[in-house]
Amino acid sequence: MKKKLVSIMLVAAMALSVVACGSSKGNSAKTDGTEAMASSVSKTPDNQISINLASEPQSIDPALNSAVDGGCMIVNSFAGLYTYDKDGKLIPQLASDMPEVSDDETVYTVKMIKSQWSNGEEVTANDFVYSWNRAADEKTAADYAYLFDIIARNDDGSLAVEATDDYTLKITLTNPCPYFNDLMAFPTYFPVYQKDVEKADPDGKNPGKWCQEAGFVSNGAYTLKSWKHNESMVYVKNPKYYDADNVTMDEIHIMLSADDTATYAAYNSGDLDFVDTVPNDEISTLNGKNSDFHIIPNLGTYYVGFNVNDPIFDGKTVEQAASMRKAMNLLIDREFIVENVGQTGQIAADSFVPAGMSDGNGGVFKTDDTSYYDADKTGADQVEEAKKLLESAGYTFTDNGDGSYKCDPAISMTFLTNDDSTHIAVGESLQQDFALLGINMEIKSEDWNVFIEDRKSGNFTIAREGWLADYNDPINMLELFTTDSGNNDMQLGKGVKPSDSAPDWTDYNKLIKEIRTTADFSKRVDLMHQAEDMLMDTGAVMPIYYYNDIYMLKSNIKGIYSTIYGMKYFMYATKDK
């Protein structure tokens, strides 16, 4: 899942079976100062909490959201069949127990408890049948539609999901899936209220319209009472929620902004109880010195990506274009970034699949043998190797006499990022690293929603990226890059006419399909390593570090918890006077 903020990472060896929606913190329209931004949030009573997650969410439709901030709002306002407790353990939510699974591990039967929508109507198994088919339908255009490919299809093309009675779901998979229980805890698998969806969008042209304003029906701990776009949201306790008796906070007030300087000031003034990031230049003064500052593990990778169809590669062969990208990957001084930009103990990445991720067969996927370069080396240490790669792509160099070179013909490009101090600082570091070989890179920052659309449409050369795992299996990292994935920002296999310098992506798509369908889990691990090899050989993704998360929380508040997938749960918080 796209992580809207850059909360930097620390890797713990975790083999938990547990979401990203791709990765990052976005930026809303800025206002003229802290006072204006905090006008709709203020010091709250004991039964309310004021928070900042990021800017205006891209979407809070469970089917359409693909960012962590929207995911956090969804897990607090919708309920699925399963969820995670404070220890990261998968537990039933609207399911009465863990599913019954057939001997061949392809048929799941889920019994549900009785629960209600916020308008008092019953939540039934048919709500899940409708919602899953809606999310998988190409007309909905969900980035995560591929997450339903593991479910078999009926003759009419619908998912093989059946409501055998009002409170029983029968789900038939294409093949055994080691992470299907976790999928059912992911926001894309949450139900939506069919009448709201269809009333707001009768012609099917705007599938997310139903939840673009406050007042829609939901089934989680909170309902959205008010929404001042690009400014604030107010969520109120849902008395119809199945566990309403244990929900402690009556209201959650959300400031919508990714101006980390302003939100940090609002936190220090007492207008916010929780902020999901801090200005980059404040980290060194907070880390280990302020008890409000927290660093927690995430399972994901912060990376930089190239649009393989970009004109910068025109006239190059597939191999030459890959060599260009690999050369720039070698120039990156990851240790400088993690020590001077991240500053929270993160680990420099030498693979795309993050350290600590399960292999789906009882082991850990990344080992000492699965490294694609030496992440501990500085860019300067690898200039000669990078220069050779660029020479193989047709470039020549003149020694400047100071350890740097002039490149001919000149390479110029723009680094695209959302407006966040950490992301910009990473871009500035890359700028210096690439300059060693005379590569000129400008930095362009955009508001979050514009940034997301530009990446998705391939309107960039090089961009900052990040992905938090949606579940603990490498396929979640690798299937991002299939041709039909809405999260394939690198445009691999995409385009009406893909560039002649872009790799043919047919074999990769076939490999991911084989990984999804094989019942041999040992073979599956080998296939996933092959897929990562293929991905890294393109040079299109340049991993920087493995994620962790940072936030600030007032010391009088307890009970907020987070998963390694970046989801934060506020409904059981307590607030001392």
Coordinates of C-alpha atoms in Angstrom, one line a residue:
M1 CA 0.0 0.0 0.0
K2 CA 1.3 3.4 -0.9
K3 CA 2.7 5.0 2.2
K4 CA 1.7 8.6 2.1
L5 CA 4.4 9.9 4.4
V6 CA 8.0 8.9 4.7
S7 CA 8.1 7.4 8.1
I8 CA 11.5 5.8 8.0
M9 CA 12.2 2.2 8.7
L10 CA 13.8 0.0 11.1
V11 CA 13.8 -3.7 10.2
A12 CA 13.0 -6.3 12.8
A13 CA 13.3 -9.9 11.8
M14 CA 9.6 -10.5 11.7
A15 CA 7.9 -13.5 10.3
L16 CA 4.5 -12.5 11.5
S17 CA 1.6 -13.4 9.3
V18 CA 0.2 -10.0 8.9
V19 CA -1.2 -4.5 5.0
A20 CA 0.6 -1.4 2.9
C21 CA -1.4 0.0 0.8
G22 CA 1.5 1.1 -1.4
S23 CA 3.4 3.6 0.3
S24 CA 3.8 7.7 1.8
K25 CA 2.4 10.9 3.3
G26 CA 0.8 13.3 1.0
N27 CA 0.4 17.0 1.0
S28 CA -2.8 19.0 0.9
A29 CA -3.2 22.6 0.0
K30 CA -1.2 24.6 2.4
T31 CA -2.7 27.3 4.5
D32 CA -1.2 30.5 6.0
G33 CA -0.1 29.1 9.3
T34 CA -0.7 26.8 12.2
E35 CA -3.6 28.8 13.6
A36 CA -5.6 28.6 10.4
M37 CA -4.9 24.9 9.9
A38 CA -5.8 24.1 13.4
S39 CA -9.0 26.1 13.4
S40 CA -11.2 23.0 13.3
V41 CA -9.3 21.0 15.9
S42 CA -8.5 22.1 19.4
K43 CA -7.7 20.7 22.8
T44 CA -10.2 17.9 23.2
P45 CA -12.0 16.5 26.3
D46 CA -11.2 13.0 27.6
N47 CA -13.5 11.2 25.2
Q48 CA -12.1 12.8 22.0
I49 CA -8.7 12.7 20.3
S50 CA -7.3 15.1 17.6
I51 CA -4.9 13.6 15.1
N52 CA -3.1 14.2 11.8
L53 CA -2.4 11.4 9.4
A54 CA -1.7 13.3 6.2
S55 CA -3.5 15.5 3.7
E56 CA -6.8 15.1 1.9
P57 CA -7.1 11.4 1.4
Q58 CA -7.1 10.1 -2.2
S59 CA -10.1 8.0 -1.4
I60 CA -11.9 6.4 1.6
D61 CA -13.7 3.9 -0.5
P62 CA -12.3 0.5 0.6
A63 CA -12.2 -0.7 -3.0
L64 CA -10.5 2.4 -4.4
N65 CA -8.0 3.4 -1.6
S66 CA -4.4 2.5 -2.1
A67 CA -2.7 4.7 0.4
V68 CA -1.9 4.2 4.1
D69 CA -3.6 7.3 5.4
G70 CA -6.9 6.3 3.7
G71 CA -6.4 2.8 4.9
C72 CA -6.1 4.0 8.5
M73 CA -9.4 5.9 8.1
I74 CA -11.1 2.8 6.6
V75 CA -10.0 0.4 9.4
N76 CA -11.5 2.8 11.9
S77 CA -14.8 3.3 10.1
F78 CA -15.4 0.0 8.4
A79 CA -15.3 -3.6 9.6
G80 CA -14.2 -6.7 7.7
L81 CA -14.3 -10.4 8.4
Y82 CA -11.0 -10.3 10.2
T83 CA -8.7 -7.7 11.8
Y84 CA -5.5 -7.4 13.8
D85 CA -5.2 -7.0 17.6
K86 CA -2.7 -4.8 19.5
D87 CA -0.1 -7.6 19.2
G88 CA -0.4 -7.9 15.4
K89 CA -2.3 -11.2 15.6
L90 CA -5.0 -11.9 13.0
I91 CA -8.4 -12.2 14.8
P92 CA -12.0 -12.5 13.8
Q93 CA -14.0 -9.3 13.4
L94 CA -17.3 -9.9 11.7
A95 CA -16.4 -13.6 11.4
S96 CA -17.4 -15.8 14.3
D97 CA -14.1 -17.7 14.1
M98 CA -11.3 -18.5 11.7
P99 CA -12.6 -20.0 8.5
E100 CA -13.2 -23.7 7.8
V101 CA -10.9 -24.8 5.0
S102 CA -11.4 -27.8 2.8
D103 CA -8.9 -30.6 2.7
D104 CA -7.5 -29.4 -0.7
E105 CA -7.2 -25.8 0.9
T106 CA -9.3 -24.2 -1.9
V107 CA -12.7 -23.8 -0.3
Y108 CA -13.1 -21.4 2.7
T109 CA -16.3 -21.3 4.7
V110 CA -16.7 -18.2 6.9
K111 CA -19.4 -18.0 9.6
M112 CA -20.4 -14.4 10.5
I113 CA -21.7 -12.8 13.6
K114 CA -24.8 -10.6 13.5
S115 CA -23.9 -7.0 13.0
Q116 CA -25.4 -3.8 11.6
W117 CA -24.6 -0.9 9.3
S118 CA -24.7 2.5 10.9
N119 CA -28.3 3.0 9.7
G120 CA -29.4 -0.1 11.6
E121 CA -29.7 -2.5 8.7
E122 CA -28.1 -5.9 9.0
V123 CA -24.7 -6.7 7.6
T124 CA -25.1 -10.0 5.7
A125 CA -22.9 -12.3 3.7
N126 CA -24.5 -10.8 0.5
D127 CA -22.9 -7.5 1.4
F128 CA -19.5 -9.2 1.0
V129 CA -20.5 -10.9 -2.2
Y130 CA -21.5 -7.5 -3.7
S131 CA -18.5 -5.6 -2.4
W132 CA -15.9 -8.1 -3.5
N133 CA -17.4 -8.4 -7.0
R134 CA -17.5 -4.6 -7.2
A135 CA -13.9 -4.3 -6.2
A136 CA -12.8 -6.9 -8.7
D137 CA -15.0 -5.5 -11.5
E138 CA -12.8 -3.7 -14.1
K139 CA -15.5 -0.9 -14.3
T140 CA -14.7 0.1 -10.7
A141 CA -11.0 0.6 -11.8
A142 CA -9.6 -0.4 -8.5
D143 CA -5.8 -0.4 -8.2
Y144 CA -6.2 -3.5 -6.1
A145 CA -8.5 -5.5 -8.3
Y146 CA -5.8 -8.1 -8.8
L147 CA -6.0 -9.1 -5.1
F148 CA -9.2 -11.0 -6.0
D149 CA -7.5 -13.0 -8.8
I150 CA -6.9 -15.8 -6.2
I151 CA -10.7 -16.3 -6.1
A152 CA -12.1 -18.6 -8.8
R153 CA -14.6 -17.3 -11.3
N154 CA -18.1 -18.5 -12.1
D155 CA -19.2 -19.1 -15.7
D156 CA -20.6 -15.5 -15.8
G157 CA -17.3 -14.0 -14.8
S158 CA -18.3 -13.2 -11.2
L159 CA -16.3 -14.3 -8.2
A160 CA -16.9 -17.7 -6.8
V161 CA -18.2 -16.2 -3.5
E162 CA -21.5 -17.5 -2.4
A163 CA -23.8 -16.5 0.5
T164 CA -25.1 -19.9 1.5
D165 CA -27.3 -18.1 4.1
D166 CA -27.4 -14.6 5.6
Y167 CA -24.4 -15.2 7.8
T168 CA -22.3 -17.8 5.9
L169 CA -19.8 -17.1 3.0
K170 CA -18.5 -19.9 0.9
I171 CA -15.3 -18.9 -1.1
T172 CA -13.7 -21.0 -3.7
L173 CA -10.0 -20.2 -4.6
T174 CA -8.2 -21.1 -7.8
N175 CA -5.5 -22.9 -5.7
P176 CA -4.2 -23.0 -2.1
C177 CA -3.2 -19.5 -0.9
P178 CA -1.0 -19.2 2.3
Y179 CA -2.1 -15.6 2.9
F180 CA -5.8 -15.6 2.1
N181 CA -6.9 -15.1 5.8
D182 CA -4.8 -11.9 5.8
L183 CA -6.4 -10.8 2.5
M184 CA -9.8 -10.9 4.3
A185 CA -8.4 -8.4 6.9
F186 CA -7.2 -6.0 4.2
P187 CA -9.4 -2.9 3.6
T188 CA -10.1 -3.7 -0.1
Y189 CA -11.9 -6.8 1.2
F190 CA -14.2 -4.7 3.5
P191 CA -17.9 -4.4 2.7
V192 CA -19.6 -1.3 1.4
Y193 CA -23.3 -0.3 1.6
Q194 CA -24.7 -1.1 -1.8
K195 CA -27.6 1.3 -1.7
D196 CA -25.3 4.3 -1.0
V197 CA -22.9 3.3 -3.8
E198 CA -25.6 2.8 -6.5
K199 CA -27.7 5.9 -5.5
A200 CA -24.6 8.2 -5.8
D201 CA -23.4 6.6 -9.1
P202 CA -26.4 5.3 -11.1
D203 CA -24.5 5.4 -14.4
G204 CA -21.4 3.8 -13.0
K205 CA -19.1 6.6 -14.1
N206 CA -17.9 7.7 -10.7
P207 CA -17.6 4.6 -8.5
G208 CA -16.2 6.5 -5.5
K209 CA -18.7 9.3 -5.4
W210 CA -20.8 7.8 -2.6
C211 CA -18.1 8.5 0.0
Q212 CA -16.8 11.9 -1.2
E213 CA -18.8 13.7 1.4
A214 CA -19.7 13.0 5.1
G215 CA -22.9 11.1 6.0
F216 CA -22.5 7.8 4.1
V217 CA -23.3 4.5 5.8
S218 CA -20.5 2.4 7.2
N219 CA -20.2 -0.5 9.6
G220 CA -17.1 0.3 11.7
A221 CA -16.3 1.9 15.0
Y222 CA -16.9 5.4 13.6
T223 CA -19.0 7.3 11.0
L224 CA -17.9 10.4 9.2
K225 CA -19.9 13.3 10.6
S226 CA -18.2 16.3 8.8
W227 CA -15.6 16.8 6.1
K228 CA -14.1 20.2 5.3
H229 CA -12.1 19.2 2.3
N230 CA -8.4 20.0 2.6
E231 CA -8.9 21.1 6.1
S232 CA -10.5 18.6 8.6
M233 CA -12.7 15.6 9.2
V234 CA -14.7 14.6 12.3
Y235 CA -15.5 11.0 12.9
V236 CA -18.0 10.1 15.7
K237 CA -18.6 6.8 17.5
N238 CA -21.0 4.5 15.7
P239 CA -23.5 3.1 18.2
K240 CA -24.5 0.3 15.8
Y241 CA -20.9 -1.0 15.7
Y242 CA -20.8 -4.6 16.9
D243 CA -18.1 -3.8 19.6
A244 CA -19.4 -0.3 20.4
D245 CA -19.4 -1.0 24.1
N246 CA -15.6 -1.2 24.1
V247 CA -15.0 1.8 21.9
T248 CA -13.6 4.5 24.2
M249 CA -13.2 7.6 22.0
D250 CA -16.5 9.3 21.1
E251 CA -14.9 11.5 18.5
I252 CA -11.8 11.6 16.3
H253 CA -10.9 15.0 14.9
I254 CA -8.5 14.8 11.9
M255 CA -6.5 17.7 10.6
L256 CA -5.9 17.3 6.9
S257 CA -2.4 18.5 6.1
A258 CA 1.0 17.2 5.1
D259 CA 2.7 20.4 6.0
D260 CA 4.8 18.8 8.7
T261 CA 6.1 22.0 10.1
A262 CA 2.5 23.3 10.7
T263 CA 1.2 20.0 12.1
Y264 CA 4.2 19.7 14.4
A265 CA 3.5 23.2 15.7
A266 CA -0.1 22.2 16.2
Y267 CA 1.0 19.2 18.2
N268 CA 3.4 21.3 20.4
S269 CA 0.6 23.8 21.0
G270 CA -1.7 21.0 22.2
D271 CA -4.2 21.2 19.3
L272 CA -3.2 17.7 18.2
D273 CA -2.7 14.6 20.3
F274 CA -1.1 12.5 17.5
V275 CA 0.9 13.3 14.4
D276 CA 2.1 10.8 11.9
T277 CA 5.3 12.6 11.0
V278 CA 7.6 15.4 12.1
P279 CA 9.8 17.8 10.1
N280 CA 12.9 16.0 9.0
D281 CA 15.2 18.5 10.8
E282 CA 13.5 17.8 14.1
I283 CA 14.2 14.0 14.2
S284 CA 17.6 14.3 15.7
T285 CA 16.3 16.4 18.6
L286 CA 13.5 14.0 19.3
N287 CA 14.9 10.5 18.7
G288 CA 15.8 9.1 22.1
K289 CA 15.2 12.4 23.8
N290 CA 11.4 12.9 23.8
S291 CA 9.1 10.2 25.2
D292 CA 6.3 11.3 22.8
F293 CA 8.4 10.3 19.8
H294 CA 7.9 6.7 18.7
I295 CA 9.6 4.4 16.2
I296 CA 7.8 1.2 15.3
P297 CA 8.6 -1.5 12.7
N298 CA 7.0 -1.6 9.3
L299 CA 7.2 -4.3 6.6
G300 CA 8.0 -2.5 3.4
T301 CA 10.5 -0.8 1.2
Y302 CA 11.2 2.9 0.3
Y303 CA 12.5 3.1 -3.2
V304 CA 13.0 5.3 -6.3
G305 CA 11.5 4.2 -9.6
F306 CA 11.9 5.0 -13.3
N307 CA 9.2 5.2 -16.0
V308 CA 10.6 2.6 -18.4
N309 CA 8.7 4.3 -21.3
D310 CA 10.2 7.7 -20.7
P311 CA 11.8 9.5 -23.6
I312 CA 15.1 9.7 -21.7
F313 CA 15.7 6.1 -22.9
D314 CA 14.7 6.7 -26.5
G315 CA 17.2 5.2 -29.0
K316 CA 18.6 2.8 -26.4
T317 CA 18.3 -1.0 -26.5
V318 CA 16.5 -2.7 -23.7
E319 CA 19.9 -3.7 -22.2
Q320 CA 21.3 -0.1 -22.6
A321 CA 18.3 1.4 -20.9
A322 CA 18.6 -1.0 -18.0
S323 CA 22.3 -0.2 -17.7
M324 CA 21.5 3.5 -17.4
R325 CA 19.2 2.8 -14.5
K326 CA 21.5 0.3 -12.9
A327 CA 24.4 2.9 -13.1
M328 CA 22.3 5.4 -11.2
N329 CA 21.3 2.8 -8.6
L330 CA 25.1 2.2 -7.9
L331 CA 25.7 5.9 -7.4
I332 CA 23.2 6.2 -4.5
D333 CA 24.8 6.7 -1.1
R334 CA 22.2 4.8 1.0
E335 CA 24.2 5.0 4.2
F336 CA 24.2 8.8 4.0
I337 CA 20.4 8.8 3.5
V338 CA 19.6 6.5 6.4
E339 CA 22.0 8.3 8.7
N340 CA 21.4 11.9 7.8
V341 CA 17.9 11.9 6.3
G342 CA 16.2 9.0 8.0
Q343 CA 17.9 9.2 11.4
T344 CA 15.8 6.5 13.0
G345 CA 17.9 3.4 12.7
Q346 CA 16.7 2.2 9.3
I347 CA 18.5 -0.4 7.3
A348 CA 19.8 0.4 3.8
A349 CA 18.1 -1.9 1.3
D350 CA 19.9 -4.2 -1.0
S351 CA 16.7 -5.9 -2.4
F352 CA 13.1 -5.0 -3.2
V353 CA 11.4 -7.6 -1.0
P354 CA 12.0 -6.3 2.5
A355 CA 14.1 -8.0 5.2
G356 CA 12.0 -10.1 7.6
M357 CA 9.2 -11.0 5.2
S358 CA 8.0 -14.6 5.3
D359 CA 8.5 -16.8 2.3
G360 CA 5.0 -18.4 2.5
N361 CA 6.6 -21.8 3.2
G362 CA 7.7 -21.5 6.9
G363 CA 10.9 -19.5 6.3
V364 CA 12.1 -16.0 5.7
F365 CA 12.4 -14.9 2.1
K366 CA 15.4 -12.6 2.2
T367 CA 18.7 -14.2 3.2
D368 CA 22.3 -13.1 3.1
D369 CA 22.5 -14.5 -0.4
T370 CA 19.7 -12.4 -1.8
S371 CA 21.4 -9.0 -2.3
Y372 CA 21.6 -7.2 -5.6
Y373 CA 24.4 -4.8 -4.7
D374 CA 26.4 -3.7 -1.7
A375 CA 24.1 -1.2 0.1
D376 CA 26.8 -0.2 2.5
K377 CA 29.0 1.3 -0.2
T378 CA 28.8 5.0 -0.9
G379 CA 28.1 6.2 -4.4
A380 CA 31.7 7.4 -4.7
D381 CA 32.9 3.9 -4.1
Q382 CA 31.1 2.7 -7.2
V383 CA 31.6 5.5 -9.6
E384 CA 33.9 3.5 -11.9
E385 CA 31.5 0.6 -12.1
A386 CA 28.6 2.9 -12.8
K387 CA 30.6 4.7 -15.4
K388 CA 31.3 1.5 -17.2
L389 CA 27.6 0.7 -17.3
L390 CA 26.8 4.1 -18.8
E391 CA 29.6 3.7 -21.3
S392 CA 28.0 0.5 -22.4
A393 CA 24.9 2.6 -23.1
G394 CA 26.8 4.9 -25.4
Y395 CA 28.0 7.7 -23.1
T396 CA 31.5 9.1 -22.8
F397 CA 33.1 10.9 -19.9
T398 CA 35.6 13.6 -19.2
D399 CA 37.4 13.6 -15.9
N400 CA 36.8 16.8 -13.9
G401 CA 39.9 16.1 -11.8
D402 CA 37.9 16.2 -8.5
G403 CA 36.4 12.7 -8.5
S404 CA 33.5 13.7 -10.8
Y405 CA 33.0 13.5 -14.5
K406 CA 31.2 15.3 -17.3
C407 CA 28.8 13.1 -19.3
D408 CA 28.4 13.3 -23.0
P409 CA 25.7 13.5 -24.2
A410 CA 24.3 15.2 -21.2
I411 CA 21.6 13.4 -19.1
S412 CA 19.0 15.6 -17.5
M413 CA 15.8 14.6 -15.7
T414 CA 13.3 15.6 -13.1
F415 CA 12.7 13.8 -9.8
L416 CA 9.0 13.8 -8.9
T417 CA 7.9 13.7 -5.2
N418 CA 5.1 14.8 -3.0
D419 CA 5.8 17.8 -0.9
D420 CA 7.3 16.4 2.3
S421 CA 10.6 17.5 3.9
T422 CA 12.0 13.9 4.1
H423 CA 11.2 13.0 0.5
I424 CA 12.7 16.3 -0.8
A425 CA 15.8 15.6 1.4
V426 CA 16.2 12.2 -0.2
G427 CA 15.9 13.8 -3.7
E428 CA 18.6 16.3 -2.8
S429 CA 20.9 13.4 -1.8
L430 CA 20.3 11.7 -5.1
Q431 CA 20.9 14.9 -6.9
Q432 CA 24.4 15.1 -5.4
D433 CA 25.1 11.4 -6.0
F434 CA 24.1 11.5 -9.7
A435 CA 26.2 14.6 -10.2
L436 CA 29.3 12.5 -9.7
L437 CA 28.8 11.3 -13.3
G438 CA 27.5 14.6 -14.6
I439 CA 23.9 13.6 -14.4
N440 CA 21.7 16.7 -13.8
M441 CA 18.5 16.1 -11.8
E442 CA 15.9 18.7 -10.8
I443 CA 13.4 18.2 -8.0
K444 CA 9.7 18.8 -8.5
S445 CA 7.2 18.4 -5.7
E446 CA 3.4 18.1 -6.1
D447 CA 0.3 17.9 -3.9
W448 CA -0.4 14.3 -3.0
N449 CA -3.4 13.5 -5.2
V450 CA -1.7 15.1 -8.3
F451 CA 1.5 13.2 -7.5
I452 CA -0.4 9.9 -7.3
E453 CA -2.1 10.5 -10.7
D454 CA 1.1 11.6 -12.4
R455 CA 2.9 8.4 -11.2
K456 CA 0.0 6.2 -12.2
S457 CA -0.2 7.7 -15.7
G458 CA 3.6 7.6 -16.3
N459 CA 3.9 11.4 -16.3
F460 CA 7.4 11.4 -14.9
T461 CA 11.0 10.2 -15.5
I462 CA 12.1 9.2 -12.0
A463 CA 9.9 9.4 -8.9
R464 CA 10.0 8.6 -5.2
E465 CA 8.1 5.5 -4.4
G466 CA 7.3 3.3 -1.3
W467 CA 5.4 0.2 -0.6
L468 CA 4.2 -1.2 2.7
A469 CA 3.2 -4.8 2.6
D470 CA -0.5 -5.5 2.6
Y471 CA 0.1 -9.0 3.9
N472 CA 3.2 -10.9 4.8
D473 CA 4.1 -12.7 1.6
P474 CA 6.6 -11.6 -1.2
I475 CA 4.0 -11.9 -3.9
N476 CA 2.4 -8.7 -2.6
M477 CA 5.6 -6.9 -3.4
L478 CA 6.1 -8.6 -6.8
E479 CA 2.6 -8.4 -8.2
L480 CA 2.7 -4.6 -8.0
F481 CA 4.5 -4.7 -11.4
T482 CA 2.3 -6.9 -13.5
T483 CA 1.0 -5.2 -16.6
D484 CA -2.6 -5.2 -15.3
S485 CA -1.7 -3.8 -11.8
G486 CA -3.0 -0.3 -11.0
N487 CA 0.1 0.1 -8.8
N488 CA 2.6 -0.5 -11.5
D489 CA 3.9 3.1 -11.6
M490 CA 7.1 2.0 -13.4
Q491 CA 4.9 1.3 -16.5
L492 CA 6.4 -2.1 -17.0
G493 CA 4.5 -3.8 -19.9
K494 CA 2.2 -0.8 -20.0
G495 CA 1.4 1.8 -22.7
V496 CA -0.5 1.6 -26.0
K497 CA 2.9 1.1 -27.6
P498 CA 5.6 0.5 -25.0
S499 CA 9.0 2.0 -25.7
D500 CA 11.4 -0.1 -27.7
S501 CA 13.8 0.4 -24.8
A502 CA 11.4 -1.0 -22.3
P503 CA 11.6 -4.7 -21.4
D504 CA 9.2 -7.2 -22.8
W505 CA 7.1 -8.0 -19.7
T506 CA 5.2 -11.1 -21.0
D507 CA 7.4 -13.6 -19.1
Y508 CA 7.1 -11.7 -15.9
N509 CA 3.3 -11.7 -16.1
K510 CA 3.4 -15.4 -16.7
L511 CA 5.7 -16.0 -13.8
I512 CA 3.5 -14.1 -11.4
K513 CA 0.5 -16.1 -12.6
E514 CA 2.4 -19.3 -12.0
I515 CA 3.3 -18.1 -8.5
R516 CA -0.3 -17.4 -7.8
T517 CA -1.5 -20.8 -9.0
T518 CA 1.1 -23.3 -7.9
A519 CA 0.2 -25.6 -5.0
D520 CA 3.9 -26.5 -4.5
F521 CA 4.9 -23.9 -1.9
S522 CA 8.6 -24.8 -2.0
K523 CA 8.7 -24.3 -5.8
R524 CA 6.7 -21.1 -5.2
V525 CA 9.6 -19.6 -3.1
D526 CA 12.0 -20.3 -6.0
L527 CA 9.7 -18.7 -8.5
M528 CA 9.3 -15.6 -6.4
H529 CA 13.1 -15.3 -6.2
Q530 CA 13.1 -15.5 -10.0
A531 CA 10.5 -12.8 -10.2
E532 CA 12.6 -10.5 -8.0
D533 CA 15.7 -11.2 -10.1
M534 CA 13.7 -10.3 -13.2
L535 CA 12.4 -7.1 -11.7
M536 CA 15.8 -6.0 -10.4
D537 CA 17.4 -6.7 -13.7
T538 CA 15.4 -3.9 -15.3
G539 CA 16.9 -1.4 -13.0
A540 CA 13.5 0.3 -12.9
V541 CA 13.3 0.1 -9.1
M542 CA 16.1 1.4 -6.9
P543 CA 15.4 0.3 -3.2
I544 CA 16.7 2.8 -0.7
Y545 CA 15.8 1.4 2.7
Y546 CA 13.4 -0.8 4.5
Y547 CA 10.5 1.1 6.2
N548 CA 9.8 1.8 9.8
D549 CA 7.3 4.3 11.1
I550 CA 7.5 7.4 13.3
Y551 CA 4.8 9.3 15.1
M552 CA 4.3 11.5 18.1
L553 CA 1.7 10.8 20.7
K554 CA 0.9 12.7 23.9
S555 CA 2.0 10.8 27.0
N556 CA -1.5 10.9 28.6
I557 CA -3.0 8.8 25.7
K558 CA -2.7 5.0 25.7
G559 CA -4.2 2.2 23.7
I560 CA -3.5 3.4 20.1
Y561 CA -1.8 0.5 18.2
S562 CA -0.4 -0.1 14.8
T563 CA 0.4 -3.1 12.6
I564 CA 3.6 -3.6 10.6
Y565 CA 1.5 -2.8 7.6
G566 CA 1.0 0.8 8.7
M567 CA -2.6 0.6 9.8
K568 CA -3.4 2.5 13.1
Y569 CA -6.3 1.8 15.3
F570 CA -7.7 4.6 17.5
M571 CA -11.0 3.2 18.7
Y572 CA -9.7 1.7 22.0
A573 CA -7.5 4.7 23.1
T574 CA -7.8 6.0 26.6
K575 CA -6.9 9.6 27.6
D576 CA -5.9 10.6 31.1
K577 CA -6.8 14.0 32.4

